[in-house]
């Protein structure tokens, strides 16, 4: 409720000095005086003696008691309503095992909150073993992760399939291919094979990862022996190495898009969609269908909508970047 006039009156009555009261309220003295006059007119009363030292009249004394009571009741009502709203809030515990989730989560949350303002999503992060343990203990209603990290016995809905880009520094391309760099760019603007990417020194995922096994099968099929100079799953390290021209690397489209948009020096790299890997993992939502709450169902629906829209935008922007690349 709007009791601003009463509040201004109580401060003035306690200070008995309009100058100090106005300063305390961060308003002008003129504005304070106007509020007091409106209040007096509303109640057909005079609350302060005018002339000489400021003092409360008998009407002012009575008004002060009533004003304090009304303001205190207003604060009690606000607290009661706030506490009831807090009590009615629902917590939705969500596990997240993949850094990819952070690409989508802010937009998913914004979309979800429009429909369910009283639901408080609680995000639990960690490696797969920890998240899976929390899920089995039923401390999580759902969690996200890549199919490469999800056990086969766990039902999982795939929200999208991974898509890779080959990232190589401009200086590495020209240093490796010389005068043939421009022709290479024209030939592979629409896509590159793993075999062609192996013309450059590479950084690859660790040998224990599912993605590395996919690469190794591809290498074996074509009897290739790439020059692997580093093994890491750290996307930040991979991108920095590509910028400096140490080696090329493979990056998921959503993480690559974030790097290209945020990183200084991103123009130092060239990107090519990888067109011959069809066994890539999927980004999944894991949950118990038989006990899914309405709030969780809505979160999954919001996730599907947002991820579809975001990936459509990312794909379009990456295609445009590829088309505009020059040596």
Short mmCIF file of C-alpha atoms in Angstrom, two decimals:
data_model
loop_
_atom_site.label_atom_id
_atom_site.label_comp_id
_atom_site.label_asym_id
_atom_site.label_seq_id
_atom_site.Cartn_x
_atom_site.Cartn_y
_atom_site.Cartn_z
CA UNK A 1 0.00 0.00 0.00
CA UNK A 2 1.14 3.54 -0.67
CA UNK A 3 1.59 5.29 2.67
CA UNK A 4 4.43 7.54 1.54
CA UNK A 5 2.78 10.65 3.00
CA UNK A 6 2.43 9.00 6.40
CA UNK A 7 6.05 7.89 6.32
CA UNK A 8 7.26 11.38 5.45
CA UNK A 9 5.10 12.78 8.26
CA UNK A 10 6.54 10.40 10.88
CA UNK A 11 10.11 11.30 9.92
CA UNK A 12 9.33 15.01 10.11
CA UNK A 13 7.55 14.51 13.46
CA UNK A 14 10.51 12.64 14.90
CA UNK A 15 13.10 15.12 13.64
CA UNK A 16 11.01 18.26 14.30
CA UNK A 17 13.13 19.88 11.62
CA UNK A 18 12.05 19.89 7.98
CA UNK A 19 15.60 20.44 6.72
CA UNK A 20 17.00 17.41 8.55
CA UNK A 21 13.96 15.30 7.72
CA UNK A 22 14.19 16.12 4.01
CA UNK A 23 17.90 15.25 3.99
CA UNK A 24 17.18 11.96 5.74
CA UNK A 25 14.49 11.15 3.16
CA UNK A 26 16.68 12.26 0.21
CA UNK A 27 13.99 14.68 -1.01
CA UNK A 28 13.79 18.45 -1.16
CA UNK A 29 12.38 20.43 1.75
CA UNK A 30 9.78 21.84 -0.60
CA UNK A 31 8.62 18.33 -1.55
CA UNK A 32 8.41 17.33 2.11
CA UNK A 33 6.37 20.43 2.96
CA UNK A 34 4.00 19.68 0.09
CA UNK A 35 3.41 16.12 1.35
CA UNK A 36 2.68 17.43 4.84
CA UNK A 37 0.23 20.05 3.51
CA UNK A 38 -1.63 17.41 1.46
CA UNK A 39 -1.91 15.18 4.52
CA UNK A 40 -3.23 18.06 6.65
CA UNK A 41 -5.75 18.99 3.98
CA UNK A 42 -6.88 15.37 3.62
CA UNK A 43 -7.64 15.18 7.36
CA UNK A 44 -8.72 18.82 7.81
CA UNK A 45 -6.13 19.21 10.55
CA UNK A 46 -2.93 21.03 11.49
CA UNK A 47 -0.10 18.78 12.61
CA UNK A 48 2.75 21.28 13.20
CA UNK A 49 2.96 24.71 14.77
CA UNK A 50 4.29 27.21 12.26
CA UNK A 51 6.63 30.05 13.15
CA UNK A 52 9.50 29.73 15.56
CA UNK A 53 10.56 26.28 16.71
CA UNK A 54 8.74 23.38 14.96
CA UNK A 55 6.48 21.38 17.25
CA UNK A 56 3.58 18.91 16.99
CA UNK A 57 0.06 20.11 17.73
CA UNK A 58 -2.30 17.87 19.70
CA UNK A 59 -3.70 16.70 16.36
CA UNK A 60 -0.14 16.02 15.22
CA UNK A 61 0.54 13.93 18.35
CA UNK A 62 -2.54 11.82 17.69
CA UNK A 63 -1.69 11.53 13.98
CA UNK A 64 1.82 10.36 14.82
CA UNK A 65 0.46 7.50 16.95
CA UNK A 66 -1.95 6.45 14.21
CA UNK A 67 0.72 6.79 11.47
CA UNK A 68 3.16 4.59 13.35
CA UNK A 69 0.44 1.99 13.88
CA UNK A 70 -0.58 2.01 10.21
CA UNK A 71 3.03 1.78 8.96
CA UNK A 72 3.79 -1.06 11.36
CA UNK A 73 0.67 -2.94 10.23
CA UNK A 74 1.69 -2.36 6.61
CA UNK A 75 5.16 -3.83 7.27
CA UNK A 76 3.58 -6.83 9.05
CA UNK A 77 1.30 -7.43 6.07
CA UNK A 78 4.21 -7.24 3.64
CA UNK A 79 6.24 -9.76 5.68
CA UNK A 80 3.25 -12.10 6.02
CA UNK A 81 2.54 -12.05 2.29
CA UNK A 82 6.22 -12.47 1.45
CA UNK A 83 6.56 -15.43 3.81
CA UNK A 84 3.44 -17.05 2.36
CA UNK A 85 4.82 -16.60 -1.14
CA UNK A 86 8.13 -18.16 -0.03
CA UNK A 87 6.26 -21.05 1.58
CA UNK A 88 4.37 -21.67 -1.67
CA UNK A 89 7.55 -21.81 -3.72
CA UNK A 90 8.57 -25.13 -5.20
CA UNK A 91 12.19 -26.19 -5.49
CA UNK A 92 13.24 -28.10 -8.58
CA UNK A 93 16.62 -29.84 -8.20
CA UNK A 94 18.52 -30.16 -11.49
CA UNK A 95 21.92 -31.78 -12.03
CA UNK A 96 24.31 -30.58 -14.69
CA UNK A 97 27.29 -32.62 -15.83
CA UNK A 98 28.24 -30.74 -18.97
CA UNK A 99 29.64 -27.27 -19.60
CA UNK A 100 27.29 -27.15 -22.57
CA UNK A 101 24.38 -26.75 -20.21
CA UNK A 102 25.68 -23.35 -19.17
CA UNK A 103 25.26 -22.16 -22.78
CA UNK A 104 21.51 -22.73 -22.61
CA UNK A 105 20.61 -22.50 -18.93
CA UNK A 106 20.28 -18.67 -18.61
CA UNK A 107 17.81 -18.55 -21.51
CA UNK A 108 15.96 -21.66 -20.34
CA UNK A 109 15.59 -20.16 -16.87
CA UNK A 110 14.33 -16.83 -18.27
CA UNK A 111 11.72 -18.63 -20.39
CA UNK A 112 10.72 -20.97 -17.56
CA UNK A 113 10.36 -18.21 -14.98
CA UNK A 114 7.73 -16.45 -17.09
CA UNK A 115 5.44 -19.45 -16.61
CA UNK A 116 6.49 -20.60 -13.14
CA UNK A 117 7.62 -17.59 -11.09
CA UNK A 118 7.21 -19.50 -7.80
CA UNK A 119 9.47 -22.38 -8.81
CA UNK A 120 13.08 -22.09 -7.67
CA UNK A 121 15.42 -24.26 -9.79
CA UNK A 122 18.38 -25.47 -7.76
CA UNK A 123 21.35 -26.33 -10.01
CA UNK A 124 23.77 -29.00 -8.78
CA UNK A 125 27.03 -29.20 -10.75
CA UNK A 126 29.74 -31.83 -10.74
CA UNK A 127 31.22 -34.76 -12.65
CA UNK A 128 29.05 -37.57 -13.92
CA UNK A 129 29.75 -39.93 -10.99
CA UNK A 130 28.64 -37.36 -8.42
CA UNK A 131 25.54 -36.26 -10.35
CA UNK A 132 24.50 -39.85 -11.03
CA UNK A 133 24.90 -40.68 -7.32
CA UNK A 134 22.70 -37.72 -6.34
CA UNK A 135 20.13 -38.81 -8.93
CA UNK A 136 20.05 -42.38 -7.66
CA UNK A 137 19.61 -41.07 -4.11
CA UNK A 138 16.59 -39.16 -5.50
CA UNK A 139 18.07 -35.80 -4.54
CA UNK A 140 17.70 -34.67 -8.16
CA UNK A 141 14.53 -34.77 -10.22
CA UNK A 142 16.43 -34.59 -13.50
CA UNK A 143 19.89 -33.92 -14.89
CA UNK A 144 21.62 -33.11 -18.17
CA UNK A 145 24.65 -34.71 -19.75
CA UNK A 146 26.11 -36.19 -22.92
CA UNK A 147 25.17 -39.74 -23.94
CA UNK A 148 28.85 -40.66 -23.82
CA UNK A 149 28.64 -40.20 -20.03
CA UNK A 150 25.21 -41.73 -19.48
CA UNK A 151 24.97 -45.41 -18.59
CA UNK A 152 22.87 -47.46 -20.99
CA UNK A 153 20.51 -48.54 -18.19
CA UNK A 154 19.44 -44.95 -17.52
CA UNK A 155 16.51 -43.77 -19.72
CA UNK A 156 17.51 -40.50 -21.38
CA UNK A 157 15.84 -38.17 -23.86
CA UNK A 158 18.23 -36.76 -26.44
CA UNK A 159 17.60 -33.04 -26.91
CA UNK A 160 20.12 -32.67 -29.75
CA UNK A 161 23.11 -34.36 -31.37
CA UNK A 162 26.58 -32.92 -31.13
CA UNK A 163 28.14 -31.18 -34.13
CA UNK A 164 31.86 -30.45 -34.46
CA UNK A 165 33.88 -27.77 -36.17
CA UNK A 166 37.56 -27.92 -37.01
CA UNK A 167 39.35 -24.82 -35.71
CA UNK A 168 42.74 -23.81 -37.09
CA UNK A 169 44.79 -20.64 -36.76
CA UNK A 170 45.25 -18.52 -39.87
CA UNK A 171 49.01 -18.52 -39.40
CA UNK A 172 49.11 -22.32 -39.07
CA UNK A 173 47.06 -22.71 -42.26
CA UNK A 174 49.35 -20.48 -44.30
CA UNK A 175 52.49 -21.88 -42.67
CA UNK A 176 51.44 -25.44 -43.51
CA UNK A 177 49.96 -24.93 -46.99
CA UNK A 178 51.74 -21.83 -48.26
CA UNK A 179 50.23 -20.61 -51.54
CA UNK A 180 47.65 -23.40 -51.33
CA UNK A 181 45.99 -21.92 -48.22
CA UNK A 182 43.42 -19.87 -50.17
CA UNK A 183 42.46 -22.85 -52.34
CA UNK A 184 42.10 -25.02 -49.22
CA UNK A 185 39.78 -22.45 -47.68
CA UNK A 186 37.60 -22.28 -50.80
CA UNK A 187 37.42 -26.05 -51.10
CA UNK A 188 36.43 -26.65 -47.47
CA UNK A 189 34.29 -23.63 -46.71
CA UNK A 190 31.20 -25.85 -46.59
CA UNK A 191 32.81 -28.67 -44.64
CA UNK A 192 35.97 -30.61 -43.95
CA UNK A 193 36.72 -34.29 -43.42
CA UNK A 194 38.75 -35.59 -40.52
CA UNK A 195 41.21 -36.88 -43.09
CA UNK A 196 41.81 -33.37 -44.47
CA UNK A 197 42.10 -31.93 -40.96
CA UNK A 198 44.96 -34.35 -40.34
CA UNK A 199 47.18 -32.26 -42.61
CA UNK A 200 47.78 -30.12 -39.51
CA UNK A 201 49.16 -30.91 -36.06
CA UNK A 202 46.19 -31.68 -33.83
CA UNK A 203 45.00 -31.43 -30.25
CA UNK A 204 42.58 -34.26 -29.47
CA UNK A 205 40.46 -35.39 -26.52
CA UNK A 206 42.09 -37.80 -24.05
CA UNK A 207 42.32 -41.45 -25.09
CA UNK A 208 39.80 -42.37 -22.37
CA UNK A 209 36.99 -40.27 -23.90
CA UNK A 210 34.24 -41.57 -26.18
CA UNK A 211 34.96 -38.84 -28.73
CA UNK A 212 38.59 -39.94 -28.98
CA UNK A 213 37.46 -43.51 -29.68
CA UNK A 214 35.33 -42.18 -32.55
CA UNK A 215 38.37 -40.35 -33.94
CA UNK A 216 40.59 -43.42 -33.56
CA UNK A 217 38.12 -45.55 -35.51
CA UNK A 218 38.16 -42.95 -38.26
CA UNK A 219 41.98 -42.86 -38.29
CA UNK A 220 42.15 -46.65 -38.45
CA UNK A 221 39.63 -46.80 -41.30
CA UNK A 222 41.79 -44.47 -43.43
CA UNK A 223 45.16 -45.80 -42.15
CA UNK A 224 46.02 -42.35 -40.82
CA UNK A 225 48.60 -41.41 -38.22
CA UNK A 226 47.89 -37.78 -37.26
CA UNK A 227 50.46 -35.59 -35.57
CA UNK A 228 48.83 -35.29 -32.12
CA UNK A 229 50.68 -32.64 -30.11
CA UNK A 230 48.30 -32.40 -27.13
CA UNK A 231 45.52 -34.35 -25.45
CA UNK A 232 42.99 -32.40 -23.39
CA UNK A 233 39.26 -31.95 -22.86
CA UNK A 234 39.69 -28.32 -21.81
CA UNK A 235 37.98 -26.21 -24.48
CA UNK A 236 39.65 -23.00 -23.30
CA UNK A 237 43.11 -24.51 -23.79
CA UNK A 238 42.16 -25.91 -27.19
CA UNK A 239 40.89 -22.57 -28.46
CA UNK A 240 43.94 -20.66 -27.20
CA UNK A 241 46.29 -23.12 -28.90
CA UNK A 242 44.37 -22.73 -32.15
CA UNK A 243 44.58 -18.93 -31.96
CA UNK A 244 48.33 -19.02 -31.45
CA UNK A 245 48.81 -21.45 -34.34
CA UNK A 246 50.28 -24.35 -32.36
CA UNK A 247 47.74 -26.85 -33.62
CA UNK A 248 44.21 -27.33 -34.87
CA UNK A 249 41.40 -28.72 -32.73
CA UNK A 250 37.79 -29.88 -32.87
CA UNK A 251 35.10 -27.93 -30.99
CA UNK A 252 31.39 -28.37 -30.42
CA UNK A 253 29.35 -25.72 -32.21
CA UNK A 254 27.75 -24.13 -29.13
CA UNK A 255 31.05 -23.82 -27.26
CA UNK A 256 32.80 -22.58 -30.40
CA UNK A 257 30.09 -19.97 -30.97
CA UNK A 258 30.52 -18.67 -27.42
CA UNK A 259 34.28 -18.41 -27.93
CA UNK A 260 33.97 -16.59 -31.23
CA UNK A 261 31.56 -14.09 -29.71
CA UNK A 262 33.45 -13.44 -26.49
CA UNK A 263 37.14 -14.01 -27.08
CA UNK A 264 39.61 -11.37 -28.10
CA UNK A 265 41.61 -12.48 -31.10
CA UNK A 266 38.90 -14.84 -32.35
CA UNK A 267 39.48 -13.47 -35.85
CA UNK A 268 42.84 -15.26 -35.79
CA UNK A 269 41.16 -18.63 -36.36
CA UNK A 270 39.32 -20.21 -39.26
CA UNK A 271 36.50 -22.69 -38.72
CA UNK A 272 35.23 -25.56 -40.86
CA UNK A 273 32.21 -27.80 -40.15
CA UNK A 274 33.25 -31.45 -39.85
CA UNK A 275 31.08 -33.39 -42.31
CA UNK A 276 32.06 -37.03 -41.87
CA UNK A 277 31.43 -37.87 -38.20
CA UNK A 278 27.98 -39.38 -37.73
CA UNK A 279 28.48 -41.19 -34.42
CA UNK A 280 28.62 -38.19 -32.14
CA UNK A 281 27.05 -38.06 -28.69
CA UNK A 282 23.75 -36.40 -27.84
CA UNK A 283 22.90 -33.85 -25.17
CA UNK A 284 20.40 -35.57 -22.89
CA UNK A 285 17.85 -34.93 -20.20
CA UNK A 286 17.61 -37.79 -17.69
CA UNK A 287 14.52 -38.14 -15.50
CA UNK A 288 12.03 -40.63 -14.06
CA UNK A 289 8.99 -40.46 -16.30
CA UNK A 290 6.76 -42.26 -13.84
CA UNK A 291 7.26 -39.67 -11.08
CA UNK A 292 7.84 -36.47 -13.03
CA UNK A 293 6.31 -33.36 -11.46
CA UNK A 294 4.39 -30.75 -13.43
CA UNK A 295 7.19 -28.26 -12.76
CA UNK A 296 9.81 -30.68 -14.11
CA UNK A 297 7.73 -31.43 -17.21
CA UNK A 298 7.50 -27.71 -17.90
CA UNK A 299 11.26 -27.29 -17.41
CA UNK A 300 11.94 -30.04 -19.95
CA UNK A 301 9.50 -28.46 -22.41
CA UNK A 302 11.17 -25.05 -21.95
CA UNK A 303 14.57 -26.69 -22.45
CA UNK A 304 13.51 -28.24 -25.73
CA UNK A 305 12.07 -24.96 -27.04
CA UNK A 306 15.04 -22.82 -26.01
CA UNK A 307 17.71 -25.27 -27.19
CA UNK A 308 16.04 -25.60 -30.59
CA UNK A 309 15.88 -21.83 -31.00
CA UNK A 310 19.43 -21.23 -29.76
CA UNK A 311 20.96 -23.92 -31.97
CA UNK A 312 19.07 -22.61 -35.01
CA UNK A 313 20.58 -19.19 -34.37
CA UNK A 314 24.06 -20.61 -33.68
CA UNK A 315 24.00 -22.72 -36.86
CA UNK A 316 22.95 -19.74 -38.97
CA UNK A 317 25.66 -17.50 -37.52
CA UNK A 318 28.40 -20.12 -37.91
CA UNK A 319 27.39 -20.72 -41.54
CA UNK A 320 27.63 -16.97 -42.14
CA UNK A 321 31.06 -16.84 -40.50
CA UNK A 322 32.30 -19.71 -42.66
CA UNK A 323 31.00 -18.06 -45.82
CA UNK A 324 32.71 -14.75 -45.02
CA UNK A 325 36.14 -16.19 -44.20
CA UNK A 326 39.08 -15.10 -46.32
CA UNK A 327 42.84 -15.51 -46.13
#
